[in-house]
Backbone as numpy.savetxt, mean C-alpha at the origin, in Angstrom:
# Nx Ny Nz CAx CAy CAz Cx Cy Cz
2.49 -29.52 2.42 3.18 -28.30 2.89 2.30 -28.65 4.18
3.20 -28.68 5.36 2.65 -29.11 6.65 1.84 -27.95 7.13
1.04 -27.84 8.14 0.22 -26.70 8.53 1.12 -25.62 9.39
2.21 -26.22 9.96 3.01 -25.38 10.73 3.93 -24.47 9.81
4.25 -25.12 8.56 4.89 -24.34 7.52 4.08 -23.49 6.78
2.52 -23.64 6.40 1.56 -22.66 6.07 1.63 -21.49 7.06
1.36 -21.72 8.58 1.22 -20.82 9.43 2.57 -19.87 9.05
3.63 -20.04 9.04 4.78 -19.36 8.84 4.81 -18.70 7.86
4.44 -18.81 6.55 4.33 -18.34 5.33 2.95 -17.55 4.94
2.22 -17.61 5.48 0.57 -16.91 5.35 0.45 -16.20 6.65
-0.42 -15.42 6.55 -1.20 -14.71 7.48 -2.03 -15.31 8.40
-2.46 -15.23 9.30 -3.71 -15.87 10.10 -4.89 -15.26 9.72
-6.10 -15.84 9.54 -7.31 -14.77 9.30 -7.26 -13.95 10.01
-7.51 -14.39 11.50 -8.08 -13.07 12.62 -6.97 -11.87 12.50
-5.73 -12.07 12.07 -4.49 -11.04 12.02 -4.94 -10.37 10.91
-5.23 -10.87 9.78 -5.54 -10.11 8.44 -6.82 -9.29 8.78
-7.63 -9.63 9.01 -9.16 -8.94 9.31 -8.94 -7.78 10.18
-8.21 -8.06 11.38 -7.81 -7.16 12.25 -7.28 -5.86 12.06
-5.82 -6.26 11.29 -4.94 -5.26 10.75 -5.29 -4.46 9.39
-6.35 -5.14 8.62 -6.69 -4.66 7.06 -8.01 -4.43 7.28
-9.01 -4.38 8.26 -10.10 -3.67 8.14 -9.93 -2.32 8.01
-11.07 -1.67 7.03 -11.07 -0.51 6.61 -12.08 -0.04 7.45
-11.65 0.42 8.71 -12.57 1.19 9.54 -12.64 2.47 9.32
-13.37 3.56 9.82 -13.33 4.86 9.75 -12.38 5.14 10.77
-12.34 4.66 12.04 -11.60 5.17 12.91 -10.98 3.48 13.55
-9.66 3.46 13.22 -9.19 2.14 13.29 -7.96 2.26 14.29
-8.80 2.31 15.72 -8.21 2.62 17.09 -7.40 1.42 17.46
-5.89 1.53 18.15 -5.43 0.26 18.41 -4.42 -0.38 17.29
-4.20 0.17 16.16 -3.84 -0.71 15.13 -2.54 0.27 14.71
-0.99 -0.22 15.72 -0.12 0.77 15.60 0.79 0.08 14.60
0.64 -1.18 13.94 1.42 -1.77 13.23 0.84 -1.52 11.77
1.75 -1.72 11.11 1.35 -1.94 9.61 1.95 -2.89 8.76
1.02 -3.58 8.28 0.98 -4.79 7.79 1.60 -4.79 6.06
2.44 -5.27 5.43 2.42 -5.43 3.91 2.50 -6.40 3.45
1.85 -7.02 2.68 1.84 -7.84 1.83 2.38 -7.56 0.10
3.03 -8.23 -0.38 3.95 -7.80 -1.46 4.18 -9.22 -2.46
4.14 -8.68 -3.75 4.51 -9.53 -4.78 5.42 -8.74 -5.63
6.60 -9.65 -6.10 7.77 -8.90 -6.39 7.96 -9.66 -7.68
7.91 -9.31 -9.30 7.85 -10.06 -10.45 9.02 -9.11 -11.19
9.73 -10.06 -12.15 10.93 -9.32 -12.93 10.21 -9.45 -14.43
9.90 -8.38 -14.98 9.36 -8.37 -16.38 10.65 -8.14 -17.26
11.20 -9.48 -17.94 12.07 -9.53 -18.81 11.57 -10.67 -20.04
10.12 -10.48 -20.16 9.61 -11.21 -21.31 8.28 -10.80 -21.33
7.71 -11.15 -22.12 5.91 -10.82 -22.62 5.16 -11.41 -21.18
5.90 -12.56 -20.79 4.92 -13.06 -19.26 5.98 -12.84 -18.29
5.28 -12.09 -17.54 6.09 -11.86 -15.84 6.57 -13.16 -15.44
8.07 -12.95 -14.54 8.37 -14.20 -13.80 8.05 -13.66 -12.42
7.17 -14.12 -11.29 6.96 -14.29 -10.03 8.37 -14.54 -9.27
9.00 -13.67 -8.61 10.24 -13.69 -7.88 9.97 -14.22 -6.69
8.99 -13.40 -5.86 8.75 -13.89 -4.57 7.34 -13.04 -3.92
7.05 -13.32 -2.96 5.81 -12.81 -2.29 5.92 -13.49 -0.98
4.81 -12.86 0.03 4.92 -12.83 1.26 4.42 -11.54 2.04
4.71 -11.54 3.22 4.09 -10.30 4.00 4.91 -10.04 5.34
5.16 -8.40 5.40 6.20 -7.87 6.76 5.05 -7.06 7.41
5.74 -7.06 8.72 5.35 -5.90 9.65 6.36 -5.03 10.20
6.01 -3.96 10.62 6.78 -2.83 11.58 7.69 -4.12 12.57
8.83 -3.86 12.50 9.89 -4.32 13.68 11.02 -3.44 14.37
11.04 -3.81 15.66 11.81 -2.89 16.41 11.84 -1.36 16.04
10.70 -0.92 15.78 10.81 0.61 15.48 11.08 0.84 14.21
11.28 -0.08 13.07 11.37 0.41 11.89 10.20 0.15 10.91
9.91 1.24 10.09 8.46 1.13 9.63 8.98 -0.02 8.51
7.66 -0.77 8.24 7.71 -1.78 7.07 8.29 -1.56 5.67
7.94 -0.23 5.43 8.17 0.43 4.40 9.56 0.49 4.04
10.73 1.03 5.17 12.04 0.60 5.18 12.44 -0.61 5.31
11.93 -1.39 5.90 12.53 -3.03 5.98 12.59 -3.16 4.41
11.05 -3.17 3.71 11.12 -3.57 2.17 12.07 -3.22 1.68
12.61 -1.98 1.71 13.57 -1.60 0.61 15.04 -2.15 1.22
15.06 -2.38 2.37 16.22 -2.97 2.80 16.38 -4.30 1.84
15.11 -5.26 1.90 15.02 -6.47 1.60 15.10 -6.57 0.04
15.00 -5.56 -0.67 14.86 -5.14 -2.15 16.49 -4.74 -2.58
16.86 -4.12 -1.56 18.30 -3.57 -1.85 19.42 -4.73 -2.03
19.16 -5.57 -1.05 19.91 -6.86 -0.51 19.75 -8.08 -1.90
19.02 -7.56 -2.86 18.85 -8.39 -4.14 19.81 -8.10 -5.25
20.21 -6.84 -5.05 21.23 -6.51 -6.10 20.42 -6.03 -7.61
19.43 -5.24 -7.44 18.77 -5.26 -8.64 19.47 -5.05 -10.12
19.17 -5.88 -10.88 19.91 -5.87 -12.23 19.36 -4.28 -12.91
19.79 -3.44 -13.21 19.23 -2.39 -13.88 19.00 -2.60 -15.29
19.41 -4.07 -16.18 19.00 -4.18 -17.51 17.79 -4.82 -17.34
17.08 -5.00 -16.43 16.17 -5.99 -16.39 14.75 -5.11 -15.72
13.25 -5.19 -15.89 12.60 -4.44 -14.91 11.71 -5.11 -14.28
11.30 -4.75 -13.46 10.69 -5.41 -11.95 9.47 -4.75 -11.91
8.64 -5.30 -11.23 6.96 -4.95 -10.93 7.06 -5.36 -9.40
7.01 -4.23 -8.50 6.21 -4.65 -7.10 4.96 -4.01 -6.84
4.21 -4.89 -6.06 2.99 -4.79 -5.82 2.76 -4.86 -4.31
2.22 -3.79 -3.44 2.26 -3.97 -2.32 0.61 -3.73 -1.90
0.25 -4.34 -0.90 -1.03 -4.39 -0.26 -0.98 -4.18 0.90
-1.47 -2.82 1.61 -0.64 -2.32 3.12 -2.20 -1.93 3.78
-2.01 -2.09 5.04 -2.90 -2.23 6.06 -2.99 -0.30 6.41
-1.91 0.19 6.20 -1.85 1.87 6.44 -1.05 2.46 4.96
-1.29 3.63 4.77 -0.75 4.01 3.40 0.53 4.60 4.20
1.79 4.67 3.40 3.15 5.38 4.16 2.98 6.65 4.43
3.59 6.86 5.65 4.03 7.99 6.19 4.83 8.97 5.48
4.80 10.41 5.92 5.94 11.41 4.96 7.14 10.68 4.84
7.70 10.21 6.04 8.81 9.94 5.74 9.40 8.64 5.13
8.50 7.79 5.12 8.62 6.63 4.28 8.26 6.98 2.54
7.35 7.82 2.78 6.68 8.15 1.29 8.25 8.98 0.44
9.17 9.60 1.36 10.14 10.19 0.75 11.17 9.22 0.39
11.34 8.61 1.64 12.50 7.29 0.95 12.16 6.12 -0.12
10.81 6.05 -0.02 10.22 5.32 -1.50 10.45 6.04 -2.67
10.27 7.47 -2.46 10.31 8.33 -3.83 11.72 8.30 -4.51
12.76 8.50 -3.16 14.25 8.24 -3.49 14.61 7.16 -4.10
14.03 5.88 -3.73 14.51 4.62 -3.98 13.86 4.29 -5.54
12.97 4.83 -6.00 12.40 5.00 -7.16 13.12 5.42 -8.15
13.61 6.75 -7.57 14.42 7.73 -8.50 15.72 6.98 -8.86
16.36 6.12 -7.74 17.34 5.30 -8.14 17.35 4.10 -8.90
16.27 3.88 -8.98 15.82 2.28 -9.96 14.59 2.73 -10.57
14.87 3.56 -11.82 14.06 3.95 -12.96 13.59 2.31 -13.79
14.05 1.48 -13.54 13.49 -0.19 -14.10 12.89 -0.51 -12.76
11.97 0.10 -11.88 11.08 -0.80 -10.94 10.04 0.10 -11.03
8.85 -0.60 -10.84 7.51 0.23 -10.93 7.00 -0.57 -9.73
6.01 0.37 -8.93 5.62 0.21 -7.54 4.11 0.70 -7.80
3.47 -0.50 -7.35 2.12 -0.22 -7.13 1.36 -0.44 -5.41
0.97 0.44 -5.10 0.69 0.83 -3.37 -0.97 0.60 -3.51
-1.50 -0.71 -2.90 -2.78 -0.50 -2.53 -2.85 -0.49 -0.83
-3.59 0.57 -0.49 -3.92 0.77 1.14 -5.00 0.85 1.69
-5.20 -0.06 2.63 -6.59 -0.37 3.37 -7.20 0.62 3.85
-6.18 1.52 4.55 -6.61 2.74 5.19 -5.82 3.78 4.81
-5.93 5.20 4.98 -4.87 6.36 4.79 -4.44 6.90 6.32
-3.00 7.15 6.27 -2.40 7.31 7.51 -2.12 8.87 7.70
-2.59 9.32 8.80 -2.22 10.81 9.15 -1.71 10.91 10.40
-0.60 11.69 10.57 0.15 11.47 11.94 -0.58 12.74 12.75
-0.79 12.72 14.17 -1.49 13.43 14.68 -0.75 14.85 14.72
0.59 14.78 14.81 1.52 15.89 15.31 1.66 16.81 13.97
1.67 16.31 12.59 1.82 17.26 11.61 1.06 16.53 10.32
0.33 17.22 9.68 -0.27 16.77 8.36 0.31 16.87 7.07
1.62 15.97 7.35 2.47 16.06 6.09 2.34 15.01 5.23
1.65 13.88 5.81 1.10 12.69 4.84 0.90 13.13 3.13
-0.41 14.17 3.41 -0.72 14.40 1.72 0.22 14.46 0.92
0.89 15.42 1.25 2.37 15.87 0.57 3.41 14.77 0.30
3.40 13.94 1.21 4.53 12.53 1.24 3.88 11.72 -0.20
2.47 11.81 -0.01 1.93 10.75 -1.13 1.91 11.54 -2.52
1.85 12.64 -2.27 1.84 13.59 -3.97 3.03 13.09 -4.26
4.39 13.56 -3.65 5.66 13.29 -4.01 6.06 11.96 -4.59
5.06 10.97 -3.86 5.49 9.44 -4.49 4.72 9.22 -5.68
3.81 9.62 -5.71 2.99 9.68 -6.92 3.80 10.20 -8.45
4.29 11.36 -7.65 5.20 12.12 -8.85 6.89 11.56 -8.91
6.86 10.77 -8.37 8.26 9.65 -8.42 7.72 8.29 -9.18
6.64 8.32 -9.33 6.08 7.00 -10.42 5.29 6.13 -9.94
5.20 6.23 -8.39 4.28 5.17 -7.78 3.02 5.27 -8.58
2.10 4.08 -8.05 0.76 4.05 -8.06 0.09 3.80 -6.81
-0.60 4.73 -6.56 -1.11 4.67 -5.20 -2.92 4.78 -5.34
-3.47 3.61 -4.77 -4.78 3.34 -4.73 -5.56 2.81 -3.56
-6.57 2.91 -2.91 -7.33 2.20 -1.91 -7.85 0.75 -2.33
-7.65 0.15 -1.42 -8.06 -1.25 -1.50 -9.64 -1.57 -1.75
-9.80 -2.34 -2.83 -11.57 -2.50 -2.75 -11.88 -4.20 -2.39
-12.86 -4.46 -2.66 -13.21 -5.70 -2.26 -12.62 -6.82 -3.09
-12.26 -6.56 -4.51 -11.40 -7.06 -5.21 -10.19 -7.69 -4.80
-9.14 -6.34 -4.32 -7.95 -6.57 -3.64 -7.86 -7.36 -2.12
-9.12 -7.25 -1.67 -9.16 -7.93 -0.14 -9.22 -9.38 -0.39
-10.40 -9.82 -1.41 -10.41 -11.24 -2.06 -9.08 -11.90 -2.51
-8.44 -11.04 -3.15 -7.06 -11.62 -3.93 -5.94 -11.43 -2.52
-6.11 -10.84 -1.73 -5.19 -10.85 -0.60 -5.89 -12.27 0.18
-6.94 -12.35 0.78 -7.17 -13.62 1.51 -6.67 -14.82 0.95
-7.03 -14.78 -0.42 -6.67 -16.08 -1.29 -5.11 -16.20 -1.67
-4.21 -15.38 -1.48 -3.06 -15.39 -1.93 -1.83 -15.05 -0.74
-1.99 -14.50 0.79 -1.29 -14.05 1.53 -1.93 -14.82 3.01
-3.31 -15.17 2.84 -3.72 -15.65 4.11 -4.14 -17.07 3.89
-3.85 -18.02 5.36 -4.12 -19.18 5.37 -5.34 -19.44 5.48
-6.43 -19.15 4.42 -7.69 -19.23 4.54 -8.16 -20.91 4.63
-7.37 -21.95 4.41 -7.51 -23.25 4.18 -9.15 -23.31 3.23
-9.11 -22.94 2.29 -10.43 -23.00 1.31 -11.70 -22.08 2.02
-11.57 -21.25 2.66 -12.55 -20.34 3.25 -12.70 -19.27 2.61
-14.07 -18.93 1.99 -14.03 -17.83 1.23 -13.87 -16.60 1.98
-13.41 -15.54 1.56 -13.27 -14.13 2.04 -15.12 -13.65 1.79
-14.81 -13.33 3.33 -16.49 -12.74 3.49 -16.35 -11.14 3.60
-17.03 -9.97 2.78 -16.85 -8.97 3.55 -17.38 -8.27 4.82
-16.68 -7.56 5.72 -17.46 -6.99 6.59 -18.43 -5.90 6.11
-19.53 -5.48 7.24 -20.14 -4.56 7.18 -19.55 -3.21 6.56
-19.75 -2.75 5.81 -19.19 -1.40 5.41 -17.96 -1.21 4.70
-17.43 -2.58 4.07 -16.41 -2.36 3.73 -16.32 -1.38 2.01
-17.38 -1.78 1.19 -17.61 -1.01 0.28 -17.76 0.18 0.15
-18.47 0.97 1.03 -18.60 2.03 1.46 -17.26 2.88 1.84
-16.66 2.32 2.70 -15.56 3.04 3.65 -14.07 3.09 2.31
-14.33 2.03 1.57 -13.49 1.88 0.31 -13.68 2.86 -0.77
-15.15 3.34 -1.08 -15.69 4.23 -1.89 -14.87 5.80 -1.33
-15.24 6.00 0.23 -14.95 7.15 0.90 -13.34 7.66 0.93
-12.73 6.59 1.27 -11.15 6.76 1.13 -10.79 7.03 -0.16
-11.22 6.31 -1.04 -10.61 6.47 -2.45 -10.82 7.95 -3.10
-12.11 8.67 -2.67 -12.38 9.96 -2.96 -11.76 10.89 -2.11
-11.33 10.35 -0.47 -10.18 11.70 -0.25 -8.83 11.26 -0.83
-8.27 10.09 -1.17 -7.05 9.72 -1.73 -7.04 10.72 -3.35
-8.21 10.38 -3.89 -8.10 11.40 -5.10 -8.05 13.05 -4.76
-8.50 13.52 -3.79 -8.59 14.93 -3.51 -7.14 15.07 -3.03
-6.49 14.42 -2.36 -4.77 14.51 -1.94 -4.08 14.29 -3.04
-4.12 13.35 -4.08 -3.29 13.06 -5.12 -3.58 14.20 -6.12
-4.34 15.24 -5.92 -4.73 16.02 -6.82 -3.69 17.32 -6.92
-3.04 17.91 -7.86 -1.68 18.81 -7.82 -2.51 19.87 -6.83
-1.73 20.58 -6.39 -2.07 21.75 -5.33 -2.44 22.76 -6.25
-1.78 22.97 -7.56 -2.24 24.25 -8.16 -3.77 24.20 -8.77
-3.89 22.99 -9.21 -5.61 22.43 -9.32 -6.51 22.45 -8.15
-5.93 22.26 -7.12 -6.74 22.24 -5.95 -7.00 23.95 -5.66
-6.13 24.91 -5.60 -6.31 26.40 -5.38 -7.31 26.54 -6.77
-6.77 26.34 -7.74 -7.90 26.88 -9.08 -9.39 26.59 -8.65
-9.57 25.55 -8.18 -11.10 25.07 -7.62 -11.37 26.04 -6.56
-10.53 26.15 -5.80 -11.22 27.32 -4.82 -11.16 28.68 -5.04
-10.31 29.20 -6.06 -10.80 30.38 -6.68 -12.05 30.71 -7.46
-12.39 29.08 -7.84 -13.79 29.10 -8.60 -14.90 29.06 -8.07
-14.68 28.28 -6.81 -15.72 28.38 -5.84 -16.31 29.62 -5.28
-15.42 30.54 -4.92 -15.33 31.74 -4.49 -15.98 32.78 -5.24
-15.66 32.41 -6.69 -16.33 33.41 -7.57 -17.85 33.04 -7.85
-17.96 31.75 -7.52 -19.31 31.28 -7.70 -20.29 31.89 -6.44
-19.35 32.18 -5.37 -20.21 32.32 -4.00 -20.35 31.21 -2.98
-19.58 30.23 -3.39 -19.89 28.75 -2.35 -18.83 28.73 -1.49
């Protein structure tokens, strides 16, 4: 494989680190990148069908682009599929609804989403509800850890045998975001019960 071919298939190192860095305040990162692996699970050992990465294009969110890509495959309802995403941002409310609908129409497809950062729109705080609906539709949603970054680096990035090196704060920010995501995905009625309990205890 030539260097030119590698650069077109794999993400550049600087681009990956810039867009996937799990900063507390990720200013200027207006695009979402999505690294994906698609497998067909029709035997004890899954067959890898495709892998690569996408990003937002022409105002279309990357999640919607991927759904168009998957729809073009004409998914066989008799087979089971496993899709794994590593996203620089978690899905917005609208994309979460699109994904939930897609999963309801394709019960033979399992979706796992690992996000570097959690996205919240400044105009409306509906993203938590979108993530809860996505989880209810069967999606697995988690925050990327060092292990996920390491895997992405050696799977999707043109690393040329250069080992992945964690940046300062990667683990701490991952833990903080994972806690925040757990609170978001907790059923609303359980959150209300906890608030009532805290009130009774005088907190």
